[in-house]
């Protein structure tokens, strides 16, 4: 199946200025010199032909299978996010995994398979494996994949790589739990 990526634009109507400024990424880290210099999030979209493009939310259920990519994030780290000298702190990487997987969760809610799930989901656990040091002032790419859904549990996995994919800096798995309706 053919696909392309569409940039996700944050919806200011859904988030107040206070929410945006209080968010750890948009309010603190993003677009600040030496911090997170780029955080562009893209959703994967499918089309059957160049004439007929279809959004993930319009996909037939059989087109959304476990293990498929949902989200790609293009990142650029500055030189003020370090743990060890010259290496991006692992806590920053885990923060970005958690946030970017949250975008994957949002995309899943738009698929027909997940139409009955409550919009509010929380991270129950996040496991990160650090494979190689991520140098400061480096670009990186995060890929978010959906593994499976079991009731109110949604399992995602991710990897953070160099832009060409030759280096895997880290990978992660997470479990989101959809809160019960009251």
Short mmCIF file of C-alpha atoms in Angstrom, two decimals:
data_model
loop_
_atom_site.label_atom_id
_atom_site.label_comp_id
_atom_site.label_asym_id
_atom_site.label_seq_id
_atom_site.Cartn_x
_atom_site.Cartn_y
_atom_site.Cartn_z
CA UNK A 1 0.00 0.00 0.00
CA UNK A 2 1.21 3.48 -0.81
CA UNK A 3 1.48 6.09 1.91
CA UNK A 4 2.71 9.58 2.60
CA UNK A 5 3.16 11.75 5.69
CA UNK A 6 1.07 14.76 6.67
CA UNK A 7 2.30 17.24 9.28
CA UNK A 8 0.13 17.43 12.38
CA UNK A 9 -0.65 20.97 13.38
CA UNK A 10 -1.47 21.60 17.01
CA UNK A 11 -5.01 22.85 17.34
CA UNK A 12 -4.97 26.05 19.42
CA UNK A 13 -8.78 25.88 19.69
CA UNK A 14 -8.42 22.67 21.72
CA UNK A 15 -5.61 24.00 23.90
CA UNK A 16 -5.71 27.32 25.72
CA UNK A 17 -2.67 29.57 25.68
CA UNK A 18 -2.13 28.55 29.30
CA UNK A 19 -2.13 24.85 28.32
CA UNK A 20 0.35 25.45 25.50
CA UNK A 21 2.70 27.47 27.68
CA UNK A 22 2.43 24.92 30.51
CA UNK A 23 3.17 21.95 28.24
CA UNK A 24 6.73 20.76 28.87
CA UNK A 25 7.59 20.61 25.17
CA UNK A 26 5.72 23.55 23.59
CA UNK A 27 6.08 25.78 26.65
CA UNK A 28 9.62 25.00 27.76
CA UNK A 29 11.78 23.05 25.33
CA UNK A 30 10.59 23.78 21.81
CA UNK A 31 12.30 26.36 19.61
CA UNK A 32 14.61 27.55 22.38
CA UNK A 33 18.29 27.97 21.45
CA UNK A 34 20.24 24.88 22.42
CA UNK A 35 17.14 22.93 23.50
CA UNK A 36 14.68 21.13 21.23
CA UNK A 37 15.18 22.99 17.99
CA UNK A 38 12.73 20.92 15.92
CA UNK A 39 9.80 18.69 16.83
CA UNK A 40 7.67 18.13 13.75
CA UNK A 41 5.11 15.36 14.06
CA UNK A 42 3.63 13.67 10.99
CA UNK A 43 0.86 11.12 10.68
CA UNK A 44 1.08 8.37 8.15
CA UNK A 45 -1.69 8.52 5.58
CA UNK A 46 -2.57 5.95 2.97
CA UNK A 47 -3.84 6.21 -0.56
CA UNK A 48 -4.77 3.60 -3.09
CA UNK A 49 -3.88 5.78 -6.04
CA UNK A 50 -2.61 9.27 -6.65
CA UNK A 51 -6.15 10.35 -7.51
CA UNK A 52 -7.88 8.91 -4.43
CA UNK A 53 -6.23 9.69 -1.11
CA UNK A 54 -7.71 8.37 2.11
CA UNK A 55 -7.18 9.49 5.68
CA UNK A 56 -6.33 6.91 8.36
CA UNK A 57 -9.71 7.64 9.96
CA UNK A 58 -11.39 6.57 6.70
CA UNK A 59 -9.40 3.37 6.38
CA UNK A 60 -11.19 0.04 6.34
CA UNK A 61 -10.35 -1.96 9.44
CA UNK A 62 -8.31 -4.51 7.48
CA UNK A 63 -5.92 -1.75 6.41
CA UNK A 64 -4.86 -1.02 10.01
CA UNK A 65 -2.89 -4.01 11.19
CA UNK A 66 -0.72 -4.46 14.26
CA UNK A 67 2.85 -3.35 13.71
CA UNK A 68 1.99 -0.60 11.26
CA UNK A 69 3.55 2.83 11.57
CA UNK A 70 1.24 5.58 12.81
CA UNK A 71 3.51 8.55 13.46
CA UNK A 72 6.90 9.89 12.39
CA UNK A 73 8.56 12.75 14.27
CA UNK A 74 11.47 14.78 12.94
CA UNK A 75 13.66 16.03 15.79
CA UNK A 76 16.65 18.34 16.17
CA UNK A 77 18.40 18.39 19.53
CA UNK A 78 20.48 21.34 20.69
CA UNK A 79 23.51 21.38 22.97
CA UNK A 80 21.74 22.22 26.27
CA UNK A 81 19.84 18.94 26.78
CA UNK A 82 22.82 16.87 27.82
CA UNK A 83 23.36 14.35 30.56
CA UNK A 84 26.95 13.40 29.87
CA UNK A 85 29.10 15.86 27.97
CA UNK A 86 27.99 15.96 24.33
CA UNK A 87 25.19 13.36 24.76
CA UNK A 88 21.45 14.07 24.96
CA UNK A 89 20.02 13.12 28.39
CA UNK A 90 18.01 9.89 28.43
CA UNK A 91 15.18 11.61 30.30
CA UNK A 92 14.67 13.97 27.35
CA UNK A 93 14.52 10.99 25.00
CA UNK A 94 11.95 9.21 27.19
CA UNK A 95 9.87 12.42 27.42
CA UNK A 96 9.79 12.61 23.62
CA UNK A 97 8.89 8.93 23.30
CA UNK A 98 5.98 9.47 25.71
CA UNK A 99 4.71 12.57 23.92
CA UNK A 100 5.14 11.22 20.40
CA UNK A 101 3.45 7.94 21.32
CA UNK A 102 0.61 10.10 22.63
CA UNK A 103 0.18 11.36 19.07
CA UNK A 104 0.04 7.72 17.95
CA UNK A 105 -2.69 7.09 20.52
CA UNK A 106 -4.62 10.08 19.14
CA UNK A 107 -4.37 8.69 15.60
CA UNK A 108 -5.64 5.28 16.71
CA UNK A 109 -8.74 6.89 18.21
CA UNK A 110 -9.64 8.05 14.70
CA UNK A 111 -9.60 4.54 13.25
CA UNK A 112 -12.87 2.58 12.96
CA UNK A 113 -11.45 -0.22 15.13
CA UNK A 114 -11.12 2.11 18.11
CA UNK A 115 -14.35 4.12 17.75
CA UNK A 116 -15.73 2.90 21.09
CA UNK A 117 -12.68 3.89 23.14
CA UNK A 118 -12.86 6.86 25.49
CA UNK A 119 -10.68 9.76 24.32
CA UNK A 120 -8.78 9.99 27.61
CA UNK A 121 -5.89 7.58 27.86
CA UNK A 122 -2.90 7.58 30.17
CA UNK A 123 0.55 6.03 30.03
CA UNK A 124 0.54 2.99 32.31
CA UNK A 125 4.17 2.16 31.59
CA UNK A 126 6.97 3.23 29.30
CA UNK A 127 10.06 1.08 28.78
CA UNK A 128 13.04 2.63 27.02
CA UNK A 129 16.16 0.81 25.81
CA UNK A 130 19.14 3.06 25.07
CA UNK A 131 21.15 1.50 22.24
CA UNK A 132 23.68 4.19 21.28
CA UNK A 133 24.54 7.68 22.56
CA UNK A 134 22.54 10.43 20.82
CA UNK A 135 25.02 13.27 20.21
CA UNK A 136 24.08 16.87 20.98
CA UNK A 137 23.23 19.09 17.99
CA UNK A 138 21.91 16.06 16.12
CA UNK A 139 18.82 15.42 14.05
CA UNK A 140 16.86 12.24 14.76
CA UNK A 141 13.65 10.53 13.70
CA UNK A 142 11.09 8.76 15.88
CA UNK A 143 8.79 6.13 14.39
CA UNK A 144 5.69 5.10 16.36
CA UNK A 145 4.00 1.75 15.68
CA UNK A 146 0.76 0.24 16.93
CA UNK A 147 1.19 -3.35 18.15
CA UNK A 148 -2.22 -4.34 19.48
CA UNK A 149 -5.33 -3.39 21.42
CA UNK A 150 -6.79 -5.58 24.17
CA UNK A 151 -9.92 -4.10 25.68
CA UNK A 152 -8.95 -0.73 27.18
CA UNK A 153 -5.22 -1.43 26.74
CA UNK A 154 -3.34 -0.09 23.74
CA UNK A 155 0.23 -1.25 23.10
CA UNK A 156 2.61 0.90 21.07
CA UNK A 157 6.29 0.65 20.27
CA UNK A 158 8.79 3.13 18.90
CA UNK A 159 12.33 3.69 17.78
CA UNK A 160 14.58 6.73 17.63
CA UNK A 161 17.11 6.61 14.81
CA UNK A 162 19.45 8.74 12.79
CA UNK A 163 17.64 10.32 9.81
CA UNK A 164 19.02 7.71 7.41
CA UNK A 165 18.14 4.86 9.80
CA UNK A 166 21.73 3.64 10.07
CA UNK A 167 21.91 4.19 13.85
CA UNK A 168 19.25 3.17 16.37
CA UNK A 169 19.73 5.44 19.37
CA UNK A 170 16.88 3.95 21.40
CA UNK A 171 13.63 2.02 21.23
CA UNK A 172 10.62 1.90 23.49
CA UNK A 173 7.35 0.18 24.27
CA UNK A 174 4.39 1.62 26.07
CA UNK A 175 1.02 0.62 27.39
CA UNK A 176 -1.79 3.17 27.31
CA UNK A 177 -4.89 2.50 29.38
CA UNK A 178 -8.14 4.13 28.33
CA UNK A 179 -9.93 5.53 31.35
CA UNK A 180 -13.39 4.20 32.09
CA UNK A 181 -16.40 6.33 31.23
CA UNK A 182 -18.06 7.80 34.30
#
